């Protein structure tokens, strides 16, 4: 695995974390306990910080990055991901905030300054535009993402199952 400093900032890695050998973690990145980062994922905290909560899993080929202040945007944007989040394969997560116990479907893109509240399911291939807020307890799909309906009880249970499954799986890899 490549865990690299950038501008004298080194990633901070919690207890019982699995980072695949082909993953890259750079700079100001804080990774909570029981997190898993799967093959070919890239977490680049070079121009702002990335914080990942306990029990979250970042699946294969995902790209996590941040935004800096520019003449076109006065504000920089970190990336904050809550606890128990499942980030599906090949997702692009950019300078946004994701609450606790969410699922980001495979191939989804979440843009700068978007906010996904707790207990949200985002369908595969969805696009969350800059500045959009997805409200707690709903299913969203599409490009741009739109609210479809409240989550069913079984879907809320699946959100819990998913992150717990990945904790068990990463423990086998460890």
Short mmCIF file of C-alpha atoms in Angstrom, two decimals:
data_model
loop_
_atom_site.label_atom_id
_atom_site.label_comp_id
_atom_site.label_asym_id
_atom_site.label_seq_id
_atom_site.Cartn_x
_atom_site.Cartn_y
_atom_site.Cartn_z
CA UNK A 1 0.00 0.00 0.00
CA UNK A 2 1.11 3.57 -0.57
CA UNK A 3 0.49 5.72 2.50
CA UNK A 4 2.30 8.95 1.69
CA UNK A 5 3.03 12.33 3.26
CA UNK A 6 2.26 15.50 1.38
CA UNK A 7 3.43 18.94 2.57
CA UNK A 8 4.51 17.37 5.87
CA UNK A 9 1.03 15.95 6.53
CA UNK A 10 0.84 12.21 6.95
CA UNK A 11 -2.32 10.10 7.01
CA UNK A 12 -3.61 9.17 10.48
CA UNK A 13 -4.83 5.60 10.54
CA UNK A 14 -7.05 4.14 13.27
CA UNK A 15 -7.04 0.66 14.79
CA UNK A 16 -7.81 -2.49 12.81
CA UNK A 17 -7.85 -0.72 9.44
CA UNK A 18 -7.41 -2.63 6.19
CA UNK A 19 -5.79 -0.75 3.31
CA UNK A 20 -5.23 -2.90 0.24
CA UNK A 21 -1.71 -3.00 -1.19
CA UNK A 22 -2.89 -1.34 -4.41
CA UNK A 23 -4.67 1.56 -2.66
CA UNK A 24 -3.10 5.03 -2.33
CA UNK A 25 -3.65 7.32 0.67
CA UNK A 26 -1.95 10.72 0.50
CA UNK A 27 -1.63 13.69 2.85
CA UNK A 28 -4.15 15.06 5.35
CA UNK A 29 -6.32 11.95 5.66
CA UNK A 30 -7.82 10.72 8.93
CA UNK A 31 -9.12 7.15 8.89
CA UNK A 32 -11.25 5.87 11.79
CA UNK A 33 -11.15 2.43 13.38
CA UNK A 34 -12.38 -0.64 11.45
CA UNK A 35 -12.29 1.13 8.07
CA UNK A 36 -11.53 -0.83 4.90
CA UNK A 37 -10.03 0.63 1.74
CA UNK A 38 -10.19 -1.82 -1.14
CA UNK A 39 -8.05 -2.37 -4.27
CA UNK A 40 -7.06 0.60 -6.46
CA UNK A 41 -8.88 3.19 -4.35
CA UNK A 42 -7.24 6.62 -4.11
CA UNK A 43 -7.69 9.01 -1.17
CA UNK A 44 -5.87 12.26 -1.92
CA UNK A 45 -5.89 14.80 0.91
CA UNK A 46 -3.44 17.18 -0.66
CA UNK A 47 -5.19 20.58 -0.83
CA UNK A 48 -7.74 19.97 1.97
CA UNK A 49 -8.49 17.26 4.52
CA UNK A 50 -10.30 13.95 4.27
CA UNK A 51 -11.95 12.41 7.36
CA UNK A 52 -13.45 8.92 7.30
CA UNK A 53 -15.54 7.65 10.22
CA UNK A 54 -15.27 4.29 11.96
CA UNK A 55 -16.57 1.19 10.19
CA UNK A 56 -16.77 2.80 6.75
CA UNK A 57 -15.72 0.88 3.64
CA UNK A 58 -14.32 2.39 0.46
CA UNK A 59 -14.74 -0.19 -2.29
CA UNK A 60 -12.55 -0.99 -5.29
CA UNK A 61 -11.54 1.77 -7.66
CA UNK A 62 -13.09 4.66 -5.73
CA UNK A 63 -11.54 8.12 -5.91
CA UNK A 64 -11.83 10.48 -2.93
CA UNK A 65 -10.54 14.02 -3.28
CA UNK A 66 -11.00 17.60 -2.04
CA UNK A 67 -11.11 21.19 -3.39
CA UNK A 68 -8.99 24.23 -2.60
CA UNK A 69 -9.98 27.90 -2.64
CA UNK A 70 -9.46 29.52 -6.05
CA UNK A 71 -10.26 32.83 -7.74
CA UNK A 72 -13.45 31.07 -8.87
CA UNK A 73 -14.41 29.66 -5.46
CA UNK A 74 -13.48 31.60 -2.33
CA UNK A 75 -13.90 28.53 -0.14
CA UNK A 76 -12.03 25.25 0.06
CA UNK A 77 -13.96 22.06 0.70
CA UNK A 78 -12.78 19.08 2.74
CA UNK A 79 -14.27 15.61 2.42
CA UNK A 80 -16.07 14.26 5.48
CA UNK A 81 -17.53 10.75 5.52
CA UNK A 82 -19.40 9.55 8.61
CA UNK A 83 -19.36 6.19 10.34
CA UNK A 84 -20.75 2.96 8.94
CA UNK A 85 -20.83 4.22 5.34
CA UNK A 86 -20.57 1.95 2.30
CA UNK A 87 -18.96 3.58 -0.73
CA UNK A 88 -19.63 1.33 -3.73
CA UNK A 89 -17.12 0.29 -6.36
CA UNK A 90 -15.72 3.02 -8.64
CA UNK A 91 -17.43 5.93 -6.90
CA UNK A 92 -16.03 9.46 -7.17
CA UNK A 93 -16.48 11.33 -3.91
CA UNK A 94 -15.32 14.94 -4.18
CA UNK A 95 -15.15 17.56 -1.41
CA UNK A 96 -18.56 16.78 0.09
CA UNK A 97 -20.10 15.63 3.37
CA UNK A 98 -21.66 12.19 3.82
CA UNK A 99 -23.47 11.40 7.07
CA UNK A 100 -23.58 8.16 9.03
CA UNK A 101 -24.93 4.81 7.75
CA UNK A 102 -25.29 5.75 4.10
CA UNK A 103 -24.77 3.70 0.97
CA UNK A 104 -23.28 5.30 -2.14
CA UNK A 105 -24.04 3.06 -5.10
CA UNK A 106 -21.44 1.81 -7.54
CA UNK A 107 -20.21 4.35 -10.06
CA UNK A 108 -21.87 7.29 -8.35
CA UNK A 109 -20.39 10.78 -8.38
CA UNK A 110 -20.83 13.26 -5.53
CA UNK A 111 -19.59 16.80 -6.20
CA UNK A 112 -18.21 19.68 -4.11
CA UNK A 113 -20.22 21.02 -1.18
CA UNK A 114 -22.97 18.41 -1.55
CA UNK A 115 -24.37 17.09 1.73
CA UNK A 116 -25.80 13.63 2.21
CA UNK A 117 -27.52 13.34 5.56
CA UNK A 118 -27.62 10.15 7.69
CA UNK A 119 -29.35 6.95 6.48
CA UNK A 120 -29.46 7.74 2.77
CA UNK A 121 -29.21 5.24 -0.10
CA UNK A 122 -27.86 6.62 -3.36
CA UNK A 123 -28.50 4.33 -6.33
CA UNK A 124 -25.75 3.10 -8.62
CA UNK A 125 -24.59 5.57 -11.26
CA UNK A 126 -26.17 8.58 -9.58
CA UNK A 127 -24.80 12.12 -9.79
CA UNK A 128 -25.15 14.47 -6.83
CA UNK A 129 -24.45 18.01 -8.10
CA UNK A 130 -22.46 20.62 -6.22
CA UNK A 131 -24.32 22.11 -3.27
CA UNK A 132 -27.22 19.62 -3.30
CA UNK A 133 -28.52 18.20 0.00
CA UNK A 134 -29.99 14.68 0.23
CA UNK A 135 -32.33 14.35 3.19
CA UNK A 136 -32.17 11.67 5.89
CA UNK A 137 -34.01 8.41 5.39
CA UNK A 138 -34.59 8.45 1.63
CA UNK A 139 -33.61 6.65 -1.55
CA UNK A 140 -32.14 8.83 -4.31
CA UNK A 141 -31.33 7.80 -7.88
CA UNK A 142 -30.40 9.36 -11.20
CA UNK A 143 -28.29 12.05 -12.76
CA UNK A 144 -28.96 14.46 -11.23
CA UNK A 145 -30.00 12.53 -8.13
CA UNK A 146 -33.65 12.88 -7.20
CA UNK A 147 -35.56 11.66 -4.18
CA UNK A 148 -37.65 8.58 -4.95
CA UNK A 149 -39.20 7.62 -1.62
CA UNK A 150 -38.54 7.05 2.08
CA UNK A 151 -36.38 4.05 2.88
CA UNK A 152 -38.15 0.84 3.81
CA UNK A 153 -37.32 -0.73 7.16
CA UNK A 154 -35.51 -3.53 5.33
CA UNK A 155 -33.33 -0.99 3.51
CA UNK A 156 -32.39 0.75 6.75
CA UNK A 157 -31.47 -2.68 8.13
CA UNK A 158 -29.38 -3.31 5.01
CA UNK A 159 -27.40 -0.12 5.64
CA UNK A 160 -26.40 -1.55 9.03
CA UNK A 161 -25.71 -4.99 7.58
CA UNK A 162 -23.53 -3.65 4.77
CA UNK A 163 -20.98 -1.85 6.90
CA UNK A 164 -20.90 -4.69 9.44
CA UNK A 165 -20.31 -7.22 6.66
CA UNK A 166 -17.34 -5.22 5.42
CA UNK A 167 -15.86 -5.09 8.90
CA UNK A 168 -16.01 -8.89 9.03
CA UNK A 169 -14.58 -9.18 5.53
CA UNK A 170 -11.65 -6.83 6.19
CA UNK A 171 -10.89 -8.76 9.37
CA UNK A 172 -10.45 -11.87 7.22
CA UNK A 173 -8.03 -9.93 5.02
CA UNK A 174 -6.12 -8.70 8.06
#
